[in-house]
Coordinates of C-alpha atoms and ligand atoms in Angstrom, one line a residue:
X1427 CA -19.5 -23.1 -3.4
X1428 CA -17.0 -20.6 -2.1
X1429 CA -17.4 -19.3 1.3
X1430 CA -17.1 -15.6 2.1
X1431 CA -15.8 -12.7 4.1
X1432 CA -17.2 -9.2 4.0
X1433 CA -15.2 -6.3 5.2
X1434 CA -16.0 -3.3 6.4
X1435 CA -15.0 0.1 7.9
X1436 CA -16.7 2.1 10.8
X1437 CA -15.7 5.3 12.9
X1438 CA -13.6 6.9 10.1
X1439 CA -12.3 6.6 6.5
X1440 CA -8.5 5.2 5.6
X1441 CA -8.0 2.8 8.5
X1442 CA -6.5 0.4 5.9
X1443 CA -9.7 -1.8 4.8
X1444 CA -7.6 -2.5 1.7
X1445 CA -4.5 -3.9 3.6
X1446 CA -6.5 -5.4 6.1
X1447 CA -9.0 -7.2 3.6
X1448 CA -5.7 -8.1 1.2
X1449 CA -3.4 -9.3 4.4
X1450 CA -6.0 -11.8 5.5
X1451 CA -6.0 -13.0 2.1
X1452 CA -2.3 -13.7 2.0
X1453 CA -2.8 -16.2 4.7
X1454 CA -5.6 -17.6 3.4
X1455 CA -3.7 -18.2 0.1
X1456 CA -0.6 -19.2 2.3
X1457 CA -3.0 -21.9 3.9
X1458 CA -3.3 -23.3 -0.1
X1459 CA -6.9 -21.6 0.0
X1460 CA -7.8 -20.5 -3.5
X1461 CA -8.7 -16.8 -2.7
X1462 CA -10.5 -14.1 -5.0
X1463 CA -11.0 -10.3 -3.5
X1464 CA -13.6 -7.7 -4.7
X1465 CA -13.7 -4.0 -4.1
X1466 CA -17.3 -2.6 -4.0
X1467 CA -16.9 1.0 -4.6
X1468 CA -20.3 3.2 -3.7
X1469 CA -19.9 6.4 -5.9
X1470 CA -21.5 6.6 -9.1
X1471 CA -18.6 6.7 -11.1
X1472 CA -18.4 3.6 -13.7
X1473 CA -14.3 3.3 -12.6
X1474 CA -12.4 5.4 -11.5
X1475 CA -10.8 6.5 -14.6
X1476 CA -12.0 10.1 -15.3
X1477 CA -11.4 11.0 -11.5
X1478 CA -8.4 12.7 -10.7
X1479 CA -5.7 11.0 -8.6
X1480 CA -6.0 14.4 -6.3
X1481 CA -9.4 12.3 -5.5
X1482 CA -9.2 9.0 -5.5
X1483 CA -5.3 8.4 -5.8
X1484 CA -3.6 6.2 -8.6
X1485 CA -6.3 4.5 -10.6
X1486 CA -5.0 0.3 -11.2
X1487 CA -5.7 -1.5 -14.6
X1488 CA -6.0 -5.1 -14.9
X1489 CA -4.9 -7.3 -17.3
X1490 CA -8.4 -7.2 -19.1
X1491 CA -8.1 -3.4 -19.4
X1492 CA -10.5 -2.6 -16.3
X1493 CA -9.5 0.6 -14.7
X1494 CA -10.1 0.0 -10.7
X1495 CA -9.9 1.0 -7.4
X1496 CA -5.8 1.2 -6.1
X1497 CA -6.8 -1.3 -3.4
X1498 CA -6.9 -3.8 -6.3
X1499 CA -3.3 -2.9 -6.5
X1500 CA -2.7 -4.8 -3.0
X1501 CA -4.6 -7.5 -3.7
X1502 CA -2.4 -8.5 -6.4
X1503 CA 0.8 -7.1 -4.2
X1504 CA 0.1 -9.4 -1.9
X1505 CA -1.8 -12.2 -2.8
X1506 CA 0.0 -12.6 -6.0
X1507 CA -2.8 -13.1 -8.1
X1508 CA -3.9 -10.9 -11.1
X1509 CA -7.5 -10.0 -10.9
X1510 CA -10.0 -8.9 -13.2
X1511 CA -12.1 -6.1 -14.1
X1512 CA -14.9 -8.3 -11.7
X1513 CA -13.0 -7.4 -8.7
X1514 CA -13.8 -3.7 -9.1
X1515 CA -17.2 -3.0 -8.9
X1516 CA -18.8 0.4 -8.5
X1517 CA -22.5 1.7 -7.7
X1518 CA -22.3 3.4 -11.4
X1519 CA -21.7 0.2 -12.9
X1520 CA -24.6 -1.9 -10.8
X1521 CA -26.6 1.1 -12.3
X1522 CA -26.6 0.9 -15.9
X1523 CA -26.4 -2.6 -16.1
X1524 CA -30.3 -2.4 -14.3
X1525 CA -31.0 0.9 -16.4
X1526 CA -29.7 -0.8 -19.7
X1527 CA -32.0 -4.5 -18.5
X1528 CA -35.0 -1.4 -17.6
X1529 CA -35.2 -0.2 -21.4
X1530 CA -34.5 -3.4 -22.9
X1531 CA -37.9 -4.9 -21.1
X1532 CA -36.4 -7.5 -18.8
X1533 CA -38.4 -5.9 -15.8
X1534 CA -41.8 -5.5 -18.0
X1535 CA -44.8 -4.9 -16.0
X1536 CA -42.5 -4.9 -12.7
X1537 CA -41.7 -1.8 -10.7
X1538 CA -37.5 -1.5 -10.5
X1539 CA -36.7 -1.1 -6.7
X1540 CA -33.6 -0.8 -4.9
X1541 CA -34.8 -4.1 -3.1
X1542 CA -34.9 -6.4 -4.6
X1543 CA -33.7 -5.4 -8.0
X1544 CA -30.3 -3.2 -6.9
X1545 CA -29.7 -5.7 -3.7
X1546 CA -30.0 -8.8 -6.8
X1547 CA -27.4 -7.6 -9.1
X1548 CA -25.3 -6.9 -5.9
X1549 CA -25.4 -10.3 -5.0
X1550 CA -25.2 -11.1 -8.8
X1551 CA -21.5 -9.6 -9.3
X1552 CA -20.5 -11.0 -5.5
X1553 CA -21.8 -14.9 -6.7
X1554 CA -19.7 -14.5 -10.1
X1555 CA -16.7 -13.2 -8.4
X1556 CA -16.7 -16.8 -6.1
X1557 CA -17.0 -19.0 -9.5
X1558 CA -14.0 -21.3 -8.6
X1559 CA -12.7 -20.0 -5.6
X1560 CA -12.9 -21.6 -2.1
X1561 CA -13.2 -18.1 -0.1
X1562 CA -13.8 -14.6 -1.2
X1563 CA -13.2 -11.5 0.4
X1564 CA -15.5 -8.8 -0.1
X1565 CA -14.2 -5.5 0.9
X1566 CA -17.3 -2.6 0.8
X1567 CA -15.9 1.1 0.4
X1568 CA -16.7 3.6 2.9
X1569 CA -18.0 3.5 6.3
X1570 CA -21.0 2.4 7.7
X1571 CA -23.9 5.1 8.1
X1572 CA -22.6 7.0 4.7
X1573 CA -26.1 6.7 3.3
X1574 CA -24.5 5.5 -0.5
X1575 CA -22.8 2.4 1.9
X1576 CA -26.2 1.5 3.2
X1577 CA -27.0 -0.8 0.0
X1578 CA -24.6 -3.0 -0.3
X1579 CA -25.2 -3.6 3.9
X1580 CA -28.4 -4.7 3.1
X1581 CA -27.2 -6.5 0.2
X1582 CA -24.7 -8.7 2.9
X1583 CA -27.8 -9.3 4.9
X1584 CA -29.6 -11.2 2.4
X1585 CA -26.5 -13.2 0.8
X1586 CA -25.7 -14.1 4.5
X1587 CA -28.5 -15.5 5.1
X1588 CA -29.1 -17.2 1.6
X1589 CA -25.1 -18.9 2.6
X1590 CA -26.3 -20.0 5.7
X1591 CA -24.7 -20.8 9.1
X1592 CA -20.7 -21.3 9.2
X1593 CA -20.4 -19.9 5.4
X1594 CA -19.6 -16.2 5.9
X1595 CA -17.9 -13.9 8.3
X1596 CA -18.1 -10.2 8.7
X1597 CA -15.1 -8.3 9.4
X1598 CA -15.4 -5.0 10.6
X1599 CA -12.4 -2.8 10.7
X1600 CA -12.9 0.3 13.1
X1601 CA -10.1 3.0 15.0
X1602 CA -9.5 2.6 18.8
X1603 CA -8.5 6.5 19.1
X1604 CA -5.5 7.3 22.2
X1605 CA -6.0 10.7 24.3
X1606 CA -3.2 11.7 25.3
X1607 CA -4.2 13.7 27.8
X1608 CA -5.6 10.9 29.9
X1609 CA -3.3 8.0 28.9
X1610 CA -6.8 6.3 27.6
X1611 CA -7.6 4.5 24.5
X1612 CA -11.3 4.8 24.0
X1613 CA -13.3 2.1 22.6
X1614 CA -16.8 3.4 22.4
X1615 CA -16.7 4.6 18.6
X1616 CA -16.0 0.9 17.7
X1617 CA -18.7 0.2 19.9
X1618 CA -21.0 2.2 18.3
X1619 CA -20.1 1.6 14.5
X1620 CA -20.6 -2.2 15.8
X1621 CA -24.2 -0.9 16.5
X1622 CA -25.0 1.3 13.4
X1623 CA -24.0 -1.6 11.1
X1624 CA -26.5 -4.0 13.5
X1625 CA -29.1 -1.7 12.8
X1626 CA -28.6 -2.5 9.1
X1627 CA -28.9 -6.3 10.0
X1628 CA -24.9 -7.2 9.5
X1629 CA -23.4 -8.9 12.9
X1630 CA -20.0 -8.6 12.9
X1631 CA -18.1 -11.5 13.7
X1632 CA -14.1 -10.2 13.6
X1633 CA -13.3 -6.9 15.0
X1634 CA -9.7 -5.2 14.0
X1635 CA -9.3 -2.5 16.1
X1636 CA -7.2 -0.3 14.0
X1637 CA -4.4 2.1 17.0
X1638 CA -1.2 4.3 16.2
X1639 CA 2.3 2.6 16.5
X1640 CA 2.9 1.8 20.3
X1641 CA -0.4 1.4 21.6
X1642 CA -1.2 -1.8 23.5
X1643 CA -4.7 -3.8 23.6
X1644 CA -4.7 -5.5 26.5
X1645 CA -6.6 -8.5 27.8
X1646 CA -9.3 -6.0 29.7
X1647 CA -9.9 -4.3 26.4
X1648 CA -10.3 -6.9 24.2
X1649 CA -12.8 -8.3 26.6
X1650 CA -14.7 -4.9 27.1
X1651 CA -14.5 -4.6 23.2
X1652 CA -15.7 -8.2 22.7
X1653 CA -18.7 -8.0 25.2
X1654 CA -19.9 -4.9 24.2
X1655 CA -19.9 -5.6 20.2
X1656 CA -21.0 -9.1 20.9
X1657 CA -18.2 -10.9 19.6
X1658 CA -17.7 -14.6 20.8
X1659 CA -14.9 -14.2 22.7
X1660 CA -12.4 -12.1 23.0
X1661 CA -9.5 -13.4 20.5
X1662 CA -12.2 -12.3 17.7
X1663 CA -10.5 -8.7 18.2
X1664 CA -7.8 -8.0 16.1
X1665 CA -5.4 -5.1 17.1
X1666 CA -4.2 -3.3 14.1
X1667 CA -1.5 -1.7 14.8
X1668 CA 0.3 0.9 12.4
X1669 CA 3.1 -1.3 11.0
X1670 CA 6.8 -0.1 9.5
X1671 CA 6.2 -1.3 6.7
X1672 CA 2.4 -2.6 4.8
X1673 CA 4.2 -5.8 4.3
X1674 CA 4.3 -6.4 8.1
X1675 CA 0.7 -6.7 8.6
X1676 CA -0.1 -10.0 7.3
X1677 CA 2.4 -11.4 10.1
X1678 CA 0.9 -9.0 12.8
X1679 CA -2.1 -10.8 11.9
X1680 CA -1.1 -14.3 11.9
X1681 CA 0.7 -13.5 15.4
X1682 CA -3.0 -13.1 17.0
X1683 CA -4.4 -16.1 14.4
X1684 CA -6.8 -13.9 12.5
X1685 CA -6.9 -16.2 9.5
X1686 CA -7.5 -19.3 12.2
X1687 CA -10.1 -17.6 13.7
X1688 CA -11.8 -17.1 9.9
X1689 CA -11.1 -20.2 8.9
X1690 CA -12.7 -21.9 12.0
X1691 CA -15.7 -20.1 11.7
X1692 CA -16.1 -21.1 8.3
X1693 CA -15.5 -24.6 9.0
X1694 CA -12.7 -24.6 6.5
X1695 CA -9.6 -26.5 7.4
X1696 CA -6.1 -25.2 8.8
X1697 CA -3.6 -26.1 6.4
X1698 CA -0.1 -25.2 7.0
X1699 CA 1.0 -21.7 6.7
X1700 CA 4.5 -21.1 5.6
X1701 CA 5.7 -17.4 6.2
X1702 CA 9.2 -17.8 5.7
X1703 CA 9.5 -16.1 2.4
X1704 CA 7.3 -13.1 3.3
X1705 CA 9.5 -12.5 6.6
X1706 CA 12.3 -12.3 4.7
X1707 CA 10.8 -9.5 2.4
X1708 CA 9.8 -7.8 5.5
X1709 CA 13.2 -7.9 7.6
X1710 CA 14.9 -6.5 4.3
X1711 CA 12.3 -3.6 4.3
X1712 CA 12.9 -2.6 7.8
X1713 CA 16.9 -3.5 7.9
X1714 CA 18.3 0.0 8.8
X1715 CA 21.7 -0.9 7.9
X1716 CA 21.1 -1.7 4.5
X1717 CA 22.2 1.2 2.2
X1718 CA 19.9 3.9 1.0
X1719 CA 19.3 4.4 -2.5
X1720 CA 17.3 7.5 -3.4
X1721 CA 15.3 7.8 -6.9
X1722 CA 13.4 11.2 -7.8
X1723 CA 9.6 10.6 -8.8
X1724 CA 9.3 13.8 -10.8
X1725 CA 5.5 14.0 -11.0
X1726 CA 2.3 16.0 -11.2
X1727 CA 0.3 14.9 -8.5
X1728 CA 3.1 14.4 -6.1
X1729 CA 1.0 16.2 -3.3
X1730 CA -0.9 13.0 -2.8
X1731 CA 0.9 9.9 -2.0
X1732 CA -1.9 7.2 -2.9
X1733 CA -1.3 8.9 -6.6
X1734 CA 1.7 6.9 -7.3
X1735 CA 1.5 3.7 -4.8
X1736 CA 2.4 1.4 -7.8
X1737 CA 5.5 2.8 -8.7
X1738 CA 6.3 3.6 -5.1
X1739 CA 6.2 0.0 -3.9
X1740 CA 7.7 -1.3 -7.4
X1741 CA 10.8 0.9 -6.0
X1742 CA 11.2 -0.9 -3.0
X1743 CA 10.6 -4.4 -4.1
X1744 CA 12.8 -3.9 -6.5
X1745 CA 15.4 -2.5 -3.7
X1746 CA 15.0 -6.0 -1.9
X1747 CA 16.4 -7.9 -4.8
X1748 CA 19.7 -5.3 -4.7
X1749 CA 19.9 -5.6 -1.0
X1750 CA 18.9 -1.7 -0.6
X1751 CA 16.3 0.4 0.7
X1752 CA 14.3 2.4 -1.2
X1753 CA 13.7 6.0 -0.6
X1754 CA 11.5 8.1 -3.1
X1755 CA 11.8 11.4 -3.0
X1756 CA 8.5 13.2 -4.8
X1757 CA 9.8 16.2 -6.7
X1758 CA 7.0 18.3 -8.2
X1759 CA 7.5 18.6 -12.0
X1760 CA 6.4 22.2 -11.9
X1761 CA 9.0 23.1 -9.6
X1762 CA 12.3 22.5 -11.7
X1763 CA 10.5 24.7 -14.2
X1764 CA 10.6 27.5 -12.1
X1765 CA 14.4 26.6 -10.4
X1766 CA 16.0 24.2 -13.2
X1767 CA 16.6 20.1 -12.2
X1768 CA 20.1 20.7 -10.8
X1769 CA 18.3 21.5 -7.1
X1770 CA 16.1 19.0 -6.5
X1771 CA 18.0 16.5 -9.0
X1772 CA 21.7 16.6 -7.7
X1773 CA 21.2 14.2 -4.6
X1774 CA 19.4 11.2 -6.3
X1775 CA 20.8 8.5 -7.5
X1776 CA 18.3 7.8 -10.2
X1777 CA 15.1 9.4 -11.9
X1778 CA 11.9 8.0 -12.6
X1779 CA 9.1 10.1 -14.7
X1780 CA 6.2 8.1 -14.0
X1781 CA 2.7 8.3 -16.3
X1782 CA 0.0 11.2 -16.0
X1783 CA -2.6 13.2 -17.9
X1784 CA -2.4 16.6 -19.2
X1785 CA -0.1 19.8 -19.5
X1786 CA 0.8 20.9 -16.2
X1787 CA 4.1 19.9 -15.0
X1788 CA 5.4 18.7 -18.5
X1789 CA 7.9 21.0 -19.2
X1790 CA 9.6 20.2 -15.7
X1791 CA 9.7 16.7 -16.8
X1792 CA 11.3 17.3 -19.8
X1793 CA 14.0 18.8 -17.8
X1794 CA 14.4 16.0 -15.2
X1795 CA 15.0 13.9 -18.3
X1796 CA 17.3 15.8 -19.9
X1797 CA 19.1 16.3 -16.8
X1798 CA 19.3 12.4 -16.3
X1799 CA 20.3 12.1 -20.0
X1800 CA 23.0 14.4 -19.5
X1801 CA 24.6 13.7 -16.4
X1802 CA 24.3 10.2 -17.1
X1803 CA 22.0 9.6 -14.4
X1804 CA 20.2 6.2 -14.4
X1805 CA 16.4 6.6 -15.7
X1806 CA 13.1 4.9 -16.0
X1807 CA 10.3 6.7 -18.0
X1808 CA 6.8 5.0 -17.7
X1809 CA 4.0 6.4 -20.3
X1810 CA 3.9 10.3 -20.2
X1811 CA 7.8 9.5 -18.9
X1812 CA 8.3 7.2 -21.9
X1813 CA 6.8 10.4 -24.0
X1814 CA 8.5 13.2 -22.4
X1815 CA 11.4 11.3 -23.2
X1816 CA 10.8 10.9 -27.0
X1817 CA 10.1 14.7 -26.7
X1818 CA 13.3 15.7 -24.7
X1819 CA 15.2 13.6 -27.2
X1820 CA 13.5 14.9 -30.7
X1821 CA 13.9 18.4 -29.1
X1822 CA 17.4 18.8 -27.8
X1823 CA 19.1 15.9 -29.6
X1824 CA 17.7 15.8 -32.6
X1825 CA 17.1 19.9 -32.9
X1826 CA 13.1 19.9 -33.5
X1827 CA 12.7 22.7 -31.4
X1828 CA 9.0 22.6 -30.9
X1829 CA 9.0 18.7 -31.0
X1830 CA 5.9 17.8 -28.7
X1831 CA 2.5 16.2 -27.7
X1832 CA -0.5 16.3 -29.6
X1833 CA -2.4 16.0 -26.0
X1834 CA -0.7 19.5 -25.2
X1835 CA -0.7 21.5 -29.0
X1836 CA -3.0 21.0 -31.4
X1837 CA -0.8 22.4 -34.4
X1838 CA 2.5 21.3 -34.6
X1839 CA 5.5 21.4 -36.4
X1840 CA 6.9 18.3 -34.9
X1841 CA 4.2 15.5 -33.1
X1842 CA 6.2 13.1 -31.8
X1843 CA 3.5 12.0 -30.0
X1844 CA 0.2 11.9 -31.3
X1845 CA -3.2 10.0 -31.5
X1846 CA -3.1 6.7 -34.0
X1847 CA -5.3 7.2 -36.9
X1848 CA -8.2 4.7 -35.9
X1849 CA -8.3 6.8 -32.5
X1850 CA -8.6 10.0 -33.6
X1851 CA -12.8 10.5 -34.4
X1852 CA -13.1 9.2 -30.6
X1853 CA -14.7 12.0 -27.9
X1854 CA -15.9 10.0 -25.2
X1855 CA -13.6 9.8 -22.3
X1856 CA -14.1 7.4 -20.3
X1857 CA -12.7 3.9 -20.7
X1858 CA -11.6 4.6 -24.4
X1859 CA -8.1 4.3 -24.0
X1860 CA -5.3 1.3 -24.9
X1861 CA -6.1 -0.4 -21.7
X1862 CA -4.7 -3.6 -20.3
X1863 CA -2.2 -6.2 -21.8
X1864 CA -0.6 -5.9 -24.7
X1865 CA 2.4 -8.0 -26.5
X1866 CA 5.6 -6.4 -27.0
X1867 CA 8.7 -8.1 -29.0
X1868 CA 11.6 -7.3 -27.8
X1869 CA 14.7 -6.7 -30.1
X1870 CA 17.9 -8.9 -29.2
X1871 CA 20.5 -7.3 -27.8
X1872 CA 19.1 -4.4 -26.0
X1873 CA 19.0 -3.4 -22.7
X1874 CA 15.2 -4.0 -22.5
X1875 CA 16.2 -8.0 -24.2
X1876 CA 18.9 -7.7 -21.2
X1877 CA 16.7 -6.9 -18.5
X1878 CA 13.3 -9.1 -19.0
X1879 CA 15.6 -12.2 -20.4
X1880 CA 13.1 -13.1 -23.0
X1881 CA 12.3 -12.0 -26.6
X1882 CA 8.2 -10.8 -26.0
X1883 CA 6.7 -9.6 -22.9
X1884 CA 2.9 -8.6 -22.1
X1885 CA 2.5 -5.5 -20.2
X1886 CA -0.5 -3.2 -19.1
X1887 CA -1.5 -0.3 -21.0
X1888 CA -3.6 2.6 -20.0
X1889 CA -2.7 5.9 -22.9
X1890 CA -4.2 7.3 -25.4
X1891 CA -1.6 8.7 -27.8
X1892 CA 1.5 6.7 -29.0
X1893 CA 4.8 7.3 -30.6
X1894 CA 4.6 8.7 -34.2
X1895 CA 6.6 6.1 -36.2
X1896 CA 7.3 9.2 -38.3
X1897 CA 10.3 9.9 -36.6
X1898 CA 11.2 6.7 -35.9
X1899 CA 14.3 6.7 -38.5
X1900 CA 15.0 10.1 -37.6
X1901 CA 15.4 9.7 -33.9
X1902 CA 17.0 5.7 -34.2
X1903 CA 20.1 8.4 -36.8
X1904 CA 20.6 10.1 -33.8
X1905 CA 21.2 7.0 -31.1
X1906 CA 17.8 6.4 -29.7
X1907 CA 16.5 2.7 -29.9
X1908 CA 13.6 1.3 -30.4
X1909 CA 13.7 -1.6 -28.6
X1910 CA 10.3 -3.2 -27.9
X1911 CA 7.5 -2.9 -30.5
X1912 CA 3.9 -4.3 -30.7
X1913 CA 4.1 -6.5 -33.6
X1914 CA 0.2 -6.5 -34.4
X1915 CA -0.1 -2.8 -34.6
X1916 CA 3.8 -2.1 -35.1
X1917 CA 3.7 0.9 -31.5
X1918 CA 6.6 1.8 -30.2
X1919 CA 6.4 0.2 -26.7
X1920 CA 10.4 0.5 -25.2
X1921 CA 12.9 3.2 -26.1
X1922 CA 16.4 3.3 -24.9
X1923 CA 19.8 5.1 -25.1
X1924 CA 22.8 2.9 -25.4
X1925 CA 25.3 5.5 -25.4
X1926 CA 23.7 6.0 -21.6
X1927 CA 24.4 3.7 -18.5
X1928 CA 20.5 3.2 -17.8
X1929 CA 18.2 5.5 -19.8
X1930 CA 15.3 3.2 -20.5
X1931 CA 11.3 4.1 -20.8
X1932 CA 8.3 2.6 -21.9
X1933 CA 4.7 3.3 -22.9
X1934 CA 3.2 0.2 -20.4
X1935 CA 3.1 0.5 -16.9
X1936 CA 5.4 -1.7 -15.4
X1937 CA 4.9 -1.1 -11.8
X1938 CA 1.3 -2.7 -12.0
X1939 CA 3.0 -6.1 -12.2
X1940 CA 5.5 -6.0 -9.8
X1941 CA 5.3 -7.9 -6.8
X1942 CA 7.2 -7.9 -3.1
X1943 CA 8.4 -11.4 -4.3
X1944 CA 8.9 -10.8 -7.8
X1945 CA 10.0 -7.4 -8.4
X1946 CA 9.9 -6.3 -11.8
X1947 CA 12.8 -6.0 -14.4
X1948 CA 12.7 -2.5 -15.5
X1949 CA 12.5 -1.7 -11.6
X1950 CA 15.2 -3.8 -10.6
X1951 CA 17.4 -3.1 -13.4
X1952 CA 17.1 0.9 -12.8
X1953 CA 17.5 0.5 -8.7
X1954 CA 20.7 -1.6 -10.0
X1955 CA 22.1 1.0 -11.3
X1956 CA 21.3 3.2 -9.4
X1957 CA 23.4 1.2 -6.6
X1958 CA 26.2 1.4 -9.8
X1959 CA 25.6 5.0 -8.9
Ligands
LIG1386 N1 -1.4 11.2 -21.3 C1 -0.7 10.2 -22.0 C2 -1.6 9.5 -23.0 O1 -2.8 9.5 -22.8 C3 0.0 9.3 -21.1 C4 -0.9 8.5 -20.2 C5 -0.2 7.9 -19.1 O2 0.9 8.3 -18.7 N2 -0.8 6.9 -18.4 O3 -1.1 8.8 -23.9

């Protein structure tokens, strides 16, 4: 039976419950621990994939197609595992699964409560997660005393208790605010978020005290803390302190033994940990003299930097391969439409359209791309980019002037990109799309061929319309080439321009597989040459 570890926030919202919940899990798995994470979201959403990204920031797909929480996106960064659509969980799902059992008579006779019947599936989808594993991290969203939270508190309380003794930990990540002022760091809002969640009947056993870059937490603190929040002793609080870099809080952590301290109250073992390997990733993150590279996200959504964390941190890992650091500089798409690309294009040193939804902005990509394609300016288009692309090209290579999207015109001359036949009766919106992995053949000799160094790949999907092999003659006459396809339902997946130093995009999304210690091709290819550059 897998042991597990709840975490969860107090005192305020964003204090890093994702990377706190995933760097604790990278030790654990660095102790040879077999580790699964779930993210239990309380809105009523099924997934967050009808939300905008202006709300909830870049929505993460797993390999089976589940469209989750970005924290899911850590996990996988730093655990290196690839989890499934039961590591997302969201009140709306819990829901209709009891509405669906309601109608269908599995309750008959019985009134359906949030206790026991809610609290039951809760534990339900926490149990399933643990099938095979030897610890589980449970991370709850939100923070404690939002009334939506209160559930899945109560829910903790009784799988605690059904664990037993020496089976489960709570972790409760809170903020340690600094006034100025007086010089003072205050402690009584952890104190009191310690309370609120006693109230509900969850004991915390770990604090991480969660301070701005420079802050101590001193021996007297760390007792007051302790004694107050009634903690066993004081090396049960963990100081979180705002890192350089994400990557650095795992060894932060393990400096003050936080995965120790879990593993000795779960009477688990303390195998060796090796951290040699993520060190390195980290001093090449924060090596100030490496050289800067800078690559252009031209985006829709650029106002919000959660909206693009996969591509954003597939950019630097793949800068620690090519011995640079990574800077992305968000360019709003709308903006070259008003002023042209040559202003907020002619510094970088490569160009990345990334995926999105919608007509806004998709003019200004179209000029980013062109702009790349003519200056010769190394270029990675993923999804809309991989679209906007095909557009640019049928439009201004090809000379079909109106070429476009069926997403954004209904009648065109030209649809270049358009809904597949089987697709096009479907209304709903919600989890309809291609979603997850796919297979993609590769054709031989090709950059794409070049760059993944096999003949089929499987990447994640999450799009609705496709290339229309209409054009697909057309466009390959005029240099563009077609250079991955999925053999079962013959899509275009990879298109690329050989005439072009880098110019390569494709309909997956290759930045939700790339890891700190395995960057992906397309990203380390682009970053290569943009270090060509
Ligand atoms: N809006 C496009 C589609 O649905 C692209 C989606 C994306 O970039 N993820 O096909």
């Amino acid at each position: 039976m897998a042991k597990y570890i709840f975490v969860t926030g107090g005192v305020v919202s964003g204090l890093g419950k994702g990377i706190t919940a995933a760097s604790l899990g990278k030790l654990l798995r660095l102790r040879g621990y077999r580790v699964s994470v779930q993210k239990i979201d309380p809105y009523l959403n099924i997934d967050p994939g009808t939300m905008s990204p202006y709300e909830h920031g870049e929505v993460f797909v797993t390999d089976d197609g589940a469209e989750t929480d970005l924290d899911i996106g850590h996990y996988e960064r730093f655990l290196d595992i690839n989890c499934s659509r039961k590591s997302g969980i969201t009140t709306g799902q819990i829901y209709s699964k009891i509405f669906a059992k309601e109608r269908r008579g599995d309750y008959l006779g019985h009134t359906v409560q949030i206790v026991p019947h809610v609290t039951n599936e809760i534990k339900n989808y926490m149990r399933e997660i643990g099938e095979g594993q030897d610890i589980v991290i449970i991370e709850i969203g939100g923070t404690v005393g939002d009334i939506e939270q209160s559930v899945y508190i109560e829910a903790i309380r009784q799988f605690r208790r059904e664990l037993g003794i020496g089976n489960s930990v709570a972790v409760h990540v809170t903020l340690i605010p600094y006034i100025a002022s007086s010089g003072e760091i205050k402690t009584k809002p952890t104190q009191n978020s310690v309370k609120d969640l006693q109230q509900l009947g969850v004991f915390a056993d770990v604090l991480v005290c969660r301070t701005t870059a420079g802050i101590e937490l001193d021996q007297e603190h760390r007792d007051k803390i302790a004694m107050f929040c009634g903690l066993d002793n004081q090396e049960d609080v963990i100081h979180n302190r705002d890192c350089r870099t994400i990557y650095e809080v795992p060894l932060m952590f393990a400096k003050q033994k936080f995965d120790q301290i879990v593993l000795k109250k779960l009477n688990l073992k303390l195998n060796k940990c090796d951290l040699s390997e993520w060190q390195k990733i980290v001093d090449k993150l924060c090596d100030d003299h490496l050289p800067e590279v800078t690559v252009a996200l031209v985006g829709k959504y650029v106002a919000v930097a959660d909206a693009y964390i996969s591509v954003t941190e597939a950019l630097k890992h793949a800068g620690i391969v090519n011995n640079v650091r990574t800077k992305v500089k968000l360019v709003q798409a709308e903006n070259l439409e008003r002023d042209g690309a040559e202003p907020w294009l002619s510094d970088v040193q490569a160009i990345l359209v990334p995926g999105g939804f919608g007509n806004r902005g998709v003019e200004g990509k179209i000029a980013a791309i062109k702009y790349a394609r003519e200056n010769n300016i190394p270029f990675l288009g993923i999804c809309l980019g991989m679209q906007t692309a095909v557009i640019e090209f049928a439009r201004n290579v090809c000379g079909l002037r109106d070429a476009n999207s069926t997403e954004f015109v209904d009648k065109l001359k030209y649809p270049v990109i358009d809904i597949i036949e089987d697709q096009k009766d479907i209304t709903t919106k919600g989890g309809t799309m291609r979603l997850g992995l796919y297979d993609c053949a590769l054709k031989p000799n090709t950059l794409a061929a070049k760059l993944y160094g096999k003949s089929t790949i499987k990447e994640r999907h999450r799009h609705r319309y496709e290339f229309n092999n209409q054009y697909r003659t057309q466009l390959e006459q005029a240099g563009m080439v077609f250079s991955g396809i999925n053999p079962q339902a013959n899509l275009v997946e990879i298109i690329e321009l050989p005439s072009h130093p880098f110019f390569i995009a494709c309909q997956c999304h290759p930045e939700l597989l790339s890891r700190p210690n395995r960057p992906h091709p397309l990203f380390k290819g682009l970053i290569a040459a943009a270090v060509q550059k």
